[in-house]
Amino acid sequence: MTTLRNLPSIEQLLQTETTAQFIARFGRPLTLDALRQTLDDIRARFKLNPEAGVPSTEAILTQAESTLTAWTTSTLHPVINATGVILHTNLGRAPMSDATIHAMDLVSRSYSNLEFDLETGKRGSRLIHAESILQKLTGAEAALVVNNCASAVLLTLSALANKKRVVIARSQLVEIGGGFRVPDVMKQSGAKLVEVGTTNKVRTADYAAEFEEPTALVMRAHRSNFKIVGFTEEPNFKDIVDAAHKAGVPVVDDLGSGALYDTAKYGFSHEPTVQESMQAGADVILFSGDKLLGGPQAGIIIGRKALLDKIKKHPLARAVRADKACLAGLSATLTHYLKDEAEREIPILKMMSLTLKQVQGRAEAWRAALGQGVVIEGRSTVGGGSLPEESIPTYLLELQVKSADKFLRALRRNSPPIIARTENDKVLLDPRTVLPEQEGALLVGLKNCLKP
Ligand SMILES: *Cc1c(COP(=O)(O)O)cnc(C)c1O
């Protein structure tokens, strides 16, 4: 039987060829750390159970290697999204286009003219890079890009309505997700919240009645993730804007998802677009970069120059500014819209525009490759706080397994992890959200998990 005296020392372990390889791969300090931790661990286990003896040098080194691998592997890595939820917030929302990734890569690798005016050789502004393309695309007078839409809301309200009244419909005082509650953000900005209407009904006159007192803004917040149905009433946005403008009050529209195209084209219901908000006369419009736009995480603020100037000057603007990779990536994504190639280039738009026949073809090909399962009709959804309850038809590969939950867990442990869903103890895989370049890895992973 072995005892602690048989345990090799760090010095002895350092003589081995395997440890030399660890040092080459992970560096000397980390390797030493891992060897020490492994030996400590073995000593502790030995004290609890001396009968088991001490492991071989080979087993010790294997344990040290898994520790080193765990320490140096990022916890954030790609997964395969087979859920059919196109903008899955928990799975990182929108995958980006090749041109977007390329643009982010280029400015990240080298120096750039981020805040440098190449004409004059003097200091420039990082704000101009996405501004011109946003002006061209939307017709807005001015634009600003910040970290995300939540910070766009906070910044806009802080800059335009601190200690002043902001009128908003009670039905729009929503929680968007991740603890982002419209009333809390308004309070944080210092704005004085003035609720109008009831939970289900609000009329233009409710707004107009509030304009008798000095009012900084009217705000509309898109309800994003829920619907009010039944005995409800809400005026046209244009009517609210007209009433506000008559009283000299500007209107801020938090669109959230901010589509530049009509989602009805893909079989979903209509989501308010940026262009419609512009046409209705909104003075400032806020939307996300990584929802229906399909680009990097960003908060986009467009609107009238006088208001945007105030927003740009507020101290919070510096605190929530977008970084160079975001600005480069966002410009590349917006360029797809400008060139009318969004549907061909932007992954989430490609997913939405897949025909049923194409989805069915992929599901059938998966079934053939696996030699099992059935292809059934199902629904894909948008998710990401856009188009609540909305879905479009799809085809799913349905797999019959012993335990659906255990199978899902095995899929999550695959490398790369595969995320699927279950219904009635069957596993469902939606080809719509699986990127074509991930299909090979998906089938390998599925085959491994299906092995008896
Ligand atoms: C999603 C959403 C936000 C927050 O956007 P992020 O980019 O996730 O910060 C704000 N307002 C509305 C209406 C939204 O739907």
CSV table of C-alpha atoms and ligand atoms in Angstrom, one decimal:
chain,number,residue,atom,x,y,z
A,1,MET,CA,0.0,0.0,0.0
A,2,THR,CA,1.3,3.5,-0.8
A,3,THR,CA,1.6,6.3,1.8
A,4,LEU,CA,2.2,10.0,1.6
A,5,ARG,CA,5.9,9.2,1.5
A,6,ASN,CA,5.4,7.8,-2.0
A,7,LEU,CA,4.0,11.1,-3.2
A,8,PRO,CA,6.5,12.8,-5.6
A,9,SER,CA,7.8,16.2,-4.7
A,10,ILE,CA,7.3,19.3,-6.9
A,11,GLU,CA,11.0,19.0,-7.9
A,12,GLN,CA,10.5,15.4,-9.0
A,13,LEU,CA,7.4,16.3,-11.0
A,14,LEU,CA,9.3,19.1,-12.6
A,15,GLN,CA,11.8,16.6,-14.0
A,16,THR,CA,9.1,14.9,-16.1
A,17,GLU,CA,8.7,15.4,-19.8
A,18,THR,CA,4.9,16.0,-19.3
A,19,THR,CA,5.6,18.9,-16.9
A,20,ALA,CA,8.0,20.4,-19.5
A,21,GLN,CA,5.1,20.3,-21.9
A,22,PHE,CA,2.8,22.0,-19.4
A,23,ILE,CA,5.4,24.8,-18.9
A,24,ALA,CA,5.5,25.3,-22.7
A,25,ARG,CA,1.7,25.4,-22.9
A,26,PHE,CA,0.7,27.2,-19.7
A,27,GLY,CA,3.8,29.0,-18.5
A,28,ARG,CA,5.9,28.1,-15.4
A,29,PRO,CA,4.1,30.0,-12.6
A,30,LEU,CA,0.7,28.6,-13.5
A,31,THR,CA,2.1,25.1,-13.9
A,32,LEU,CA,3.8,25.3,-10.4
A,33,ASP,CA,0.6,26.6,-9.0
A,34,ALA,CA,-1.4,23.7,-10.5
A,35,LEU,CA,1.1,21.1,-9.3
A,36,ARG,CA,1.0,22.5,-5.8
A,37,GLN,CA,-2.7,22.5,-5.7
A,38,THR,CA,-2.9,19.0,-7.0
A,39,LEU,CA,-0.5,17.7,-4.4
A,40,ASP,CA,-2.4,19.6,-1.6
A,41,ASP,CA,-5.6,18.1,-2.8
A,42,ILE,CA,-4.1,14.5,-2.8
A,43,ARG,CA,-2.8,15.0,0.7
A,44,ALA,CA,-6.2,16.1,1.9
A,45,ARG,CA,-7.9,13.2,0.3
A,46,PHE,CA,-5.3,10.8,1.7
A,47,LYS,CA,-6.0,12.0,5.3
A,48,LEU,CA,-9.7,11.3,4.8
A,49,ASN,CA,-9.2,7.9,3.3
A,50,PRO,CA,-5.6,6.5,3.8
A,51,GLU,CA,-6.7,3.0,2.5
A,52,ALA,CA,-7.0,4.4,-1.0
A,53,GLY,CA,-3.2,5.2,-1.0
A,54,VAL,CA,-1.8,7.9,-3.3
A,55,PRO,CA,-2.2,8.1,-7.0
A,56,SER,CA,0.5,7.4,-9.6
A,57,THR,CA,2.7,10.2,-11.0
A,58,GLU,CA,0.8,9.8,-14.3
A,59,ALA,CA,-2.6,10.3,-12.5
A,60,ILE,CA,-1.2,13.3,-10.6
A,61,LEU,CA,-0.1,14.9,-13.9
A,62,THR,CA,-3.5,14.2,-15.5
A,63,GLN,CA,-5.2,15.9,-12.6
A,64,ALA,CA,-2.8,18.9,-12.9
A,65,GLU,CA,-3.5,19.1,-16.6
A,66,SER,CA,-7.3,19.3,-16.1
A,67,THR,CA,-6.8,22.1,-13.5
A,68,LEU,CA,-4.5,24.0,-16.0
A,69,THR,CA,-7.1,23.6,-18.8
A,70,ALA,CA,-9.9,24.8,-16.6
A,71,TRP,CA,-7.9,27.8,-15.5
A,72,THR,CA,-7.0,28.9,-19.0
A,73,THR,CA,-10.3,28.1,-20.9
A,74,SER,CA,-12.6,31.1,-21.3
A,75,THR,CA,-15.9,30.6,-19.6
A,76,LEU,CA,-17.5,32.5,-22.5
A,77,HIS,CA,-17.5,30.5,-25.8
A,78,PRO,CA,-19.6,29.8,-28.8
A,79,VAL,CA,-22.7,27.5,-28.6
A,80,ILE,CA,-25.1,26.1,-31.2
A,81,ASN,CA,-28.5,27.6,-30.9
A,82,ALA,CA,-31.0,25.0,-32.0
A,83,THR,CA,-33.9,26.5,-30.0
A,84,GLY,CA,-35.5,28.4,-32.8
A,85,VAL,CA,-35.4,31.7,-30.8
A,86,ILE,CA,-33.7,34.0,-33.2
A,87,LEU,CA,-32.6,36.8,-30.8
A,88,HIS,CA,-32.0,34.7,-27.7
A,89,THR,CA,-30.8,37.2,-25.1
A,90,ASN,CA,-29.2,34.5,-23.0
A,91,LEU,CA,-27.3,33.2,-26.0
A,92,GLY,CA,-25.9,36.6,-26.9
A,93,ARG,CA,-28.6,38.0,-29.2
A,94,ALA,CA,-27.6,38.7,-32.8
A,95,PRO,CA,-24.7,36.8,-34.5
A,96,MET,CA,-22.9,39.3,-36.7
A,97,SER,CA,-22.2,39.4,-40.4
A,98,ASP,CA,-18.8,38.7,-41.9
A,99,ALA,CA,-18.3,42.3,-42.9
A,100,THR,CA,-19.1,43.4,-39.3
A,101,ILE,CA,-16.7,41.0,-37.8
A,102,HIS,CA,-14.0,42.0,-40.3
A,103,ALA,CA,-14.5,45.7,-39.6
A,104,MET,CA,-14.2,45.0,-35.8
A,105,ASP,CA,-11.1,42.9,-36.3
A,106,LEU,CA,-9.4,45.6,-38.4
A,107,VAL,CA,-9.8,48.4,-36.0
A,108,SER,CA,-8.9,46.2,-33.1
A,109,ARG,CA,-5.6,45.0,-34.6
A,110,SER,CA,-4.2,48.4,-35.4
A,111,TYR,CA,-4.3,52.0,-34.5
A,112,SER,CA,-7.2,53.9,-36.1
A,113,ASN,CA,-8.4,57.4,-36.7
A,114,LEU,CA,-11.0,56.9,-33.8
A,115,GLU,CA,-10.5,60.5,-32.5
A,116,PHE,CA,-8.1,61.9,-35.1
A,117,ASP,CA,-9.0,64.2,-38.0
A,118,LEU,CA,-6.9,63.1,-40.9
A,119,GLU,CA,-7.6,66.4,-42.8
A,120,THR,CA,-6.3,68.7,-40.1
A,121,GLY,CA,-4.1,66.4,-38.2
A,122,LYS,CA,-5.8,67.5,-35.0
A,123,ARG,CA,-8.0,65.8,-32.5
A,124,GLY,CA,-11.3,64.6,-34.0
A,125,SER,CA,-14.5,63.1,-32.6
A,126,ARG,CA,-15.4,59.4,-32.3
A,127,LEU,CA,-19.0,60.4,-32.7
A,128,ILE,CA,-18.7,61.1,-36.4
A,129,HIS,CA,-18.0,57.6,-37.5
A,130,ALA,CA,-21.5,56.1,-37.2
A,131,GLU,CA,-23.2,59.4,-37.3
A,132,SER,CA,-23.0,60.1,-41.1
A,133,ILE,CA,-24.3,56.6,-42.0
A,134,LEU,CA,-27.2,56.9,-39.5
A,135,GLN,CA,-28.1,60.3,-41.0
A,136,LYS,CA,-28.0,58.9,-44.5
A,137,LEU,CA,-30.1,55.8,-43.5
A,138,THR,CA,-32.7,57.5,-41.4
A,139,GLY,CA,-32.7,61.1,-42.5
A,140,ALA,CA,-32.1,62.2,-38.9
A,141,GLU,CA,-30.3,65.5,-38.3
A,142,ALA,CA,-27.9,64.0,-35.7
A,143,ALA,CA,-26.9,60.7,-34.1
A,144,LEU,CA,-25.0,59.3,-31.2
A,145,VAL,CA,-24.0,55.7,-30.4
A,146,VAL,CA,-23.6,54.5,-26.8
A,147,ASN,CA,-23.0,51.2,-25.0
A,148,ASN,CA,-26.6,49.8,-25.2
A,149,CYS,CA,-30.2,51.0,-25.4
A,150,ALA,CA,-30.6,51.0,-21.6
A,151,SER,CA,-27.8,53.5,-21.3
A,152,ALA,CA,-29.3,55.5,-24.3
A,153,VAL,CA,-32.5,55.8,-22.2
A,154,LEU,CA,-30.7,56.8,-19.1
A,155,LEU,CA,-28.5,59.3,-20.9
A,156,THR,CA,-31.3,60.9,-22.9
A,157,LEU,CA,-33.5,61.4,-19.9
A,158,SER,CA,-30.6,62.7,-17.7
A,159,ALA,CA,-29.6,65.2,-20.4
A,160,LEU,CA,-33.1,66.4,-21.3
A,161,ALA,CA,-35.3,66.0,-18.3
A,162,ASN,CA,-33.4,66.1,-15.0
A,163,LYS,CA,-35.7,67.6,-12.3
A,164,LYS,CA,-38.3,68.1,-15.0
A,165,ARG,CA,-41.6,66.4,-15.9
A,166,VAL,CA,-41.7,63.5,-18.3
A,167,VAL,CA,-45.2,62.3,-19.4
A,168,ILE,CA,-45.6,58.6,-20.2
A,169,ALA,CA,-48.6,56.3,-20.5
A,170,ARG,CA,-49.1,54.1,-17.5
A,171,SER,CA,-49.3,51.0,-19.8
A,172,GLN,CA,-45.7,51.7,-20.8
A,173,LEU,CA,-44.2,51.6,-17.4
A,174,VAL,CA,-42.8,48.1,-18.1
A,175,GLU,CA,-39.9,45.9,-17.0
A,176,ILE,CA,-38.0,45.0,-20.1
A,177,GLY,CA,-35.9,42.3,-18.6
A,178,GLY,CA,-32.7,42.0,-16.7
A,179,GLY,CA,-34.2,44.3,-14.1
A,180,PHE,CA,-34.5,47.2,-16.5
A,181,ARG,CA,-37.7,48.9,-15.4
A,182,VAL,CA,-38.8,52.1,-17.2
A,183,PRO,CA,-40.0,53.9,-14.0
A,184,ASP,CA,-36.7,53.1,-12.2
A,185,VAL,CA,-34.6,54.4,-15.0
A,186,MET,CA,-36.6,57.5,-15.1
A,187,LYS,CA,-36.1,58.0,-11.4
A,188,GLN,CA,-32.4,57.4,-11.8
A,189,SER,CA,-32.1,60.1,-14.4
A,190,GLY,CA,-33.7,62.6,-12.1
A,191,ALA,CA,-36.8,63.0,-14.3
A,192,LYS,CA,-40.2,63.5,-12.6
A,193,LEU,CA,-42.5,60.7,-13.8
A,194,VAL,CA,-46.0,61.8,-14.8
A,195,GLU,CA,-48.2,58.8,-15.6
A,196,VAL,CA,-51.2,59.3,-17.9
A,197,GLY,CA,-54.1,57.0,-18.7
A,198,THR,CA,-54.9,53.7,-17.0
A,199,THR,CA,-53.3,50.3,-17.4
A,200,ASN,CA,-55.4,49.5,-20.5
A,201,LYS,CA,-56.5,52.8,-21.9
A,202,VAL,CA,-54.9,56.1,-22.7
A,203,ARG,CA,-56.2,59.0,-24.9
A,204,THR,CA,-54.5,62.0,-26.6
A,205,ALA,CA,-56.5,64.2,-24.2
A,206,ASP,CA,-54.8,62.5,-21.2
A,207,TYR,CA,-51.5,63.7,-22.6
A,208,ALA,CA,-52.8,67.1,-23.6
A,209,ALA,CA,-54.1,67.7,-20.0
A,210,GLU,CA,-50.6,67.4,-18.7
A,211,PHE,CA,-49.1,70.0,-21.0
A,212,GLU,CA,-50.7,72.8,-18.9
A,213,GLU,CA,-47.7,72.5,-16.5
A,214,PRO,CA,-44.2,72.9,-17.9
A,215,THR,CA,-43.1,69.6,-19.3
A,216,ALA,CA,-39.7,68.5,-20.5
A,217,LEU,CA,-40.7,65.5,-22.6
A,218,VAL,CA,-43.2,63.0,-23.7
A,219,MET,CA,-41.8,59.5,-23.7
A,220,ARG,CA,-43.0,56.4,-25.5
A,221,ALA,CA,-41.5,53.1,-24.4
A,222,HIS,CA,-42.1,50.2,-26.6
A,223,ARG,CA,-43.7,47.4,-24.6
A,224,SER,CA,-41.2,44.9,-26.0
A,225,ASN,CA,-42.0,41.7,-24.3
A,226,PHE,CA,-45.7,41.7,-23.6
A,227,LYS,CA,-49.0,42.6,-25.2
A,228,ILE,CA,-52.1,44.3,-23.9
A,229,VAL,CA,-55.2,42.8,-25.4
A,230,GLY,CA,-59.0,43.1,-25.0
A,231,PHE,CA,-60.6,46.4,-23.8
A,232,THR,CA,-57.7,48.7,-24.7
A,233,GLU,CA,-57.1,52.0,-26.4
A,234,GLU,CA,-54.0,53.9,-27.4
A,235,PRO,CA,-53.8,56.8,-29.7
A,236,ASN,CA,-51.8,56.8,-32.9
A,237,PHE,CA,-48.2,57.8,-32.0
A,238,LYS,CA,-48.6,60.6,-34.6
A,239,ASP,CA,-51.5,62.1,-32.6
A,240,ILE,CA,-49.5,62.1,-29.4
A,241,VAL,CA,-46.6,63.7,-31.2
A,242,ASP,CA,-48.8,66.4,-32.7
A,243,ALA,CA,-50.4,67.2,-29.3
A,244,ALA,CA,-47.0,67.5,-27.7
A,245,HIS,CA,-45.5,69.6,-30.5
A,246,LYS,CA,-48.6,72.0,-30.3
A,247,ALA,CA,-47.6,72.5,-26.6
A,248,GLY,CA,-43.9,72.9,-27.6
A,249,VAL,CA,-43.0,69.6,-25.9
A,250,PRO,CA,-40.5,67.2,-27.6
A,251,VAL,CA,-41.1,63.5,-27.9
A,252,VAL,CA,-38.6,60.7,-27.1
A,253,ASP,CA,-39.4,57.3,-28.5
A,254,ASP,CA,-37.7,54.3,-26.9
A,255,LEU,CA,-38.2,51.7,-29.6
A,256,GLY,CA,-36.0,49.0,-28.1
A,257,SER,CA,-35.7,46.6,-30.9
A,258,GLY,CA,-35.6,49.2,-33.6
A,259,ALA,CA,-36.2,47.5,-36.9
A,260,LEU,CA,-35.2,49.3,-40.1
A,261,TYR,CA,-37.5,46.9,-42.1
A,262,ASP,CA,-41.0,45.6,-41.8
A,263,THR,CA,-41.1,42.4,-39.8
A,264,ALA,CA,-44.5,41.6,-41.4
A,265,LYS,CA,-42.5,40.6,-44.5
A,266,TYR,CA,-41.3,37.5,-42.7
A,267,GLY,CA,-44.7,36.5,-41.3
A,268,PHE,CA,-44.5,38.2,-37.9
A,269,SER,CA,-46.8,41.0,-37.0
A,270,HIS,CA,-45.7,44.6,-37.7
A,271,GLU,CA,-43.0,46.0,-35.3
A,272,PRO,CA,-42.8,49.8,-35.2
A,273,THR,CA,-39.9,50.8,-37.4
A,274,VAL,CA,-37.3,53.6,-37.0
A,275,GLN,CA,-38.6,55.2,-40.2
A,276,GLU,CA,-42.2,55.3,-39.0
A,277,SER,CA,-41.2,56.9,-35.7
A,278,MET,CA,-39.2,59.5,-37.7
A,279,GLN,CA,-42.3,60.1,-40.0
A,280,ALA,CA,-44.6,60.5,-37.0
A,281,GLY,CA,-42.3,63.3,-35.9
A,282,ALA,CA,-40.5,61.8,-32.8
A,283,ASP,CA,-37.7,64.2,-31.8
A,284,VAL,CA,-35.4,61.6,-30.4
A,285,ILE,CA,-35.5,57.9,-31.2
A,286,LEU,CA,-33.6,55.2,-29.2
A,287,PHE,CA,-32.9,51.6,-30.3
A,288,SER,CA,-30.5,48.7,-29.8
A,289,GLY,CA,-27.8,47.6,-32.1
A,290,ASP,CA,-28.1,43.9,-31.4
A,291,LYS,CA,-31.8,43.3,-31.6
A,292,LEU,CA,-33.7,43.4,-34.9
A,293,LEU,CA,-30.9,45.4,-36.4
A,294,GLY,CA,-28.7,42.4,-36.2
A,295,GLY,CA,-25.4,44.1,-35.3
A,296,PRO,CA,-23.1,44.5,-32.2
A,297,GLN,CA,-24.3,45.6,-28.8
A,298,ALA,CA,-25.0,49.3,-29.0
A,299,GLY,CA,-27.5,52.0,-28.1
A,300,ILE,CA,-28.4,54.2,-31.0
A,301,ILE,CA,-29.8,57.7,-30.4
A,302,ILE,CA,-31.0,59.7,-33.4
A,303,GLY,CA,-33.0,62.9,-33.7
A,304,ARG,CA,-33.0,66.6,-33.8
A,305,LYS,CA,-29.6,68.3,-33.7
A,306,ALA,CA,-30.4,70.7,-30.8
A,307,LEU,CA,-31.5,67.9,-28.5
A,308,LEU,CA,-28.6,65.6,-29.6
A,309,ASP,CA,-26.1,68.3,-28.9
A,310,LYS,CA,-27.4,68.5,-25.3
A,311,ILE,CA,-27.2,64.7,-25.0
A,312,LYS,CA,-23.7,64.6,-26.4
A,313,LYS,CA,-22.5,67.2,-23.9
A,314,HIS,CA,-23.9,65.5,-20.8
A,315,PRO,CA,-21.2,63.9,-18.5
A,316,LEU,CA,-22.9,60.5,-18.7
A,317,ALA,CA,-22.2,60.4,-22.5
A,318,ARG,CA,-18.6,59.8,-21.7
A,319,ALA,CA,-19.4,57.1,-19.2
A,320,VAL,CA,-21.6,55.1,-21.6
A,321,ARG,CA,-19.7,55.8,-24.8
A,322,ALA,CA,-19.2,53.1,-27.5
A,323,ASP,CA,-15.8,51.6,-28.1
A,324,LYS,CA,-14.0,51.5,-31.4
A,325,ALA,CA,-14.9,47.9,-32.2
A,326,CYS,CA,-18.6,48.6,-31.7
A,327,LEU,CA,-18.5,51.8,-33.8
A,328,ALA,CA,-16.7,49.9,-36.7
A,329,GLY,CA,-19.0,46.9,-36.5
A,330,LEU,CA,-22.1,49.0,-36.3
A,331,SER,CA,-21.1,51.0,-39.3
A,332,ALA,CA,-20.5,47.8,-41.3
A,333,THR,CA,-23.9,46.4,-40.3
A,334,LEU,CA,-25.7,49.7,-41.2
A,335,THR,CA,-23.8,49.6,-44.6
A,336,HIS,CA,-25.7,46.4,-45.4
A,337,TYR,CA,-28.9,48.3,-45.1
A,338,LEU,CA,-27.6,51.2,-47.1
A,339,LYS,CA,-26.6,48.8,-49.9
A,340,ASP,CA,-29.9,46.9,-49.7
A,341,GLU,CA,-28.1,43.7,-49.0
A,342,ALA,CA,-29.2,43.2,-45.4
A,343,GLU,CA,-31.2,40.1,-46.1
A,344,ARG,CA,-28.3,38.5,-47.9
A,345,GLU,CA,-25.6,39.4,-45.3
A,346,ILE,CA,-27.1,39.8,-41.8
A,347,PRO,CA,-27.4,36.4,-40.1
A,348,ILE,CA,-30.7,37.1,-38.2
A,349,LEU,CA,-32.3,38.4,-41.4
A,350,LYS,CA,-31.1,35.3,-43.3
A,351,MET,CA,-32.7,33.2,-40.6
A,352,MET,CA,-36.0,35.1,-40.8
A,353,SER,CA,-36.1,34.9,-44.6
A,354,LEU,CA,-35.4,31.2,-44.9
A,355,THR,CA,-38.3,29.6,-46.7
A,356,LEU,CA,-40.2,26.7,-45.1
A,357,LYS,CA,-38.9,24.5,-47.9
A,358,GLN,CA,-35.3,25.4,-47.0
A,359,VAL,CA,-35.8,24.7,-43.3
A,360,GLN,CA,-37.6,21.4,-44.1
A,361,GLY,CA,-34.7,20.4,-46.3
A,362,ARG,CA,-32.2,21.0,-43.6
A,363,ALA,CA,-34.2,19.1,-41.0
A,364,GLU,CA,-34.6,16.2,-43.4
A,365,ALA,CA,-30.9,16.2,-44.1
A,366,TRP,CA,-30.2,16.0,-40.3
A,367,ARG,CA,-32.6,13.1,-40.0
A,368,ALA,CA,-30.9,11.3,-42.8
A,369,ALA,CA,-27.4,11.9,-41.3
A,370,LEU,CA,-28.5,10.7,-37.9
A,371,GLY,CA,-30.6,7.8,-39.2
A,372,GLN,CA,-33.3,8.7,-36.7
A,373,GLY,CA,-36.0,11.2,-35.6
A,374,VAL,CA,-39.0,12.6,-37.3
A,375,VAL,CA,-39.4,16.0,-39.1
A,376,ILE,CA,-42.4,17.8,-37.8
A,377,GLU,CA,-44.0,21.2,-38.1
A,378,GLY,CA,-43.3,23.8,-35.4
A,379,ARG,CA,-42.8,27.5,-34.7
A,380,SER,CA,-39.7,29.7,-34.5
A,381,THR,CA,-39.8,32.9,-32.4
A,382,VAL,CA,-37.9,36.2,-32.4
A,383,GLY,CA,-37.2,36.7,-28.7
A,384,GLY,CA,-34.9,39.4,-27.4
A,385,GLY,CA,-37.7,41.6,-26.2
A,386,SER,CA,-39.1,42.0,-29.7
A,387,LEU,CA,-42.5,40.8,-31.1
A,388,PRO,CA,-44.0,39.1,-28.0
A,389,GLU,CA,-45.9,35.9,-28.5
A,390,GLU,CA,-45.0,36.1,-32.2
A,391,SER,CA,-43.8,33.1,-34.1
A,392,ILE,CA,-43.5,31.9,-37.7
A,393,PRO,CA,-43.8,28.4,-39.0
A,394,THR,CA,-40.8,26.2,-39.1
A,395,TYR,CA,-39.8,22.5,-39.4
A,396,LEU,CA,-38.2,20.7,-36.4
A,397,LEU,CA,-36.3,17.5,-36.0
A,398,GLU,CA,-37.9,15.6,-33.2
A,399,LEU,CA,-35.8,13.0,-31.4
A,400,GLN,CA,-37.2,10.4,-29.2
A,401,VAL,CA,-34.8,9.7,-26.3
A,402,LYS,CA,-34.9,7.9,-23.0
A,403,SER,CA,-34.9,11.0,-20.9
A,404,ALA,CA,-35.2,14.4,-22.6
A,405,ASP,CA,-33.7,16.3,-19.7
A,406,LYS,CA,-30.7,14.0,-19.5
A,407,PHE,CA,-30.2,14.3,-23.2
A,408,LEU,CA,-30.4,18.1,-23.1
A,409,ARG,CA,-27.8,18.1,-20.4
A,410,ALA,CA,-25.5,15.9,-22.5
A,411,LEU,CA,-26.0,18.3,-25.4
A,412,ARG,CA,-25.0,21.2,-23.2
A,413,ARG,CA,-21.8,19.4,-22.2
A,414,ASN,CA,-20.9,18.9,-25.9
A,415,SER,CA,-18.1,21.0,-27.3
A,416,PRO,CA,-19.4,23.3,-28.6
A,417,PRO,CA,-22.5,23.1,-26.4
A,418,ILE,CA,-25.8,22.5,-28.2
A,419,ILE,CA,-28.9,24.2,-26.8
A,420,ALA,CA,-32.2,22.6,-27.8
A,421,ARG,CA,-35.7,22.4,-26.3
A,422,THR,CA,-38.1,19.7,-25.2
A,423,GLU,CA,-41.8,19.2,-25.5
A,424,ASN,CA,-43.7,16.2,-24.2
A,425,ASP,CA,-40.4,14.5,-23.3
A,426,LYS,CA,-39.2,14.8,-26.9
A,427,VAL,CA,-36.1,16.7,-28.0
A,428,LEU,CA,-36.8,19.4,-30.6
A,429,LEU,CA,-34.1,21.0,-32.9
A,430,ASP,CA,-34.9,24.0,-35.1
A,431,PRO,CA,-32.6,24.4,-38.1
A,432,ARG,CA,-33.6,28.0,-38.5
A,433,THR,CA,-31.2,29.3,-35.8
A,434,VAL,CA,-28.4,26.9,-36.5
A,435,LEU,CA,-25.7,28.7,-38.5
A,436,PRO,CA,-24.8,26.7,-41.6
A,437,GLU,CA,-21.1,26.6,-40.6
A,438,GLN,CA,-22.2,24.9,-37.3
A,439,GLU,CA,-24.2,22.1,-38.9
A,440,GLY,CA,-21.2,19.7,-39.1
A,441,ALA,CA,-20.4,20.2,-35.4
A,442,LEU,CA,-24.1,19.8,-34.5
A,443,LEU,CA,-24.4,16.5,-36.2
A,444,VAL,CA,-21.2,15.1,-34.6
A,445,GLY,CA,-22.4,16.3,-31.2
A,446,LEU,CA,-25.9,14.7,-31.7
A,447,LYS,CA,-24.4,11.4,-32.9
A,448,ASN,CA,-22.1,11.3,-29.8
A,449,CYS,CA,-25.0,12.0,-27.5
A,450,LEU,CA,-27.3,9.4,-29.2
A,451,LYS,CA,-24.7,6.6,-28.8
A,452,PRO,CA,-26.1,4.0,-26.5
B,1,LIG,C1,-34.4,45.9,-25.1
B,1,LIG,C2,-34.9,47.3,-24.7
B,1,LIG,C3,-34.1,48.2,-24.1
B,1,LIG,C4,-32.7,47.9,-23.6
B,1,LIG,O1,-31.9,47.6,-24.7
B,1,LIG,P1,-30.4,47.0,-24.5
B,1,LIG,O2,-29.7,47.3,-25.8
B,1,LIG,O3,-30.6,45.6,-24.1
B,1,LIG,O4,-29.8,47.8,-23.4
B,1,LIG,C5,-34.6,49.4,-23.8
B,1,LIG,N1,-35.9,49.8,-24.1
B,1,LIG,C6,-36.7,48.9,-24.8
B,1,LIG,C7,-38.1,49.3,-25.2
B,1,LIG,C8,-36.2,47.6,-25.1
B,1,LIG,O5,-37.0,46.8,-25.8
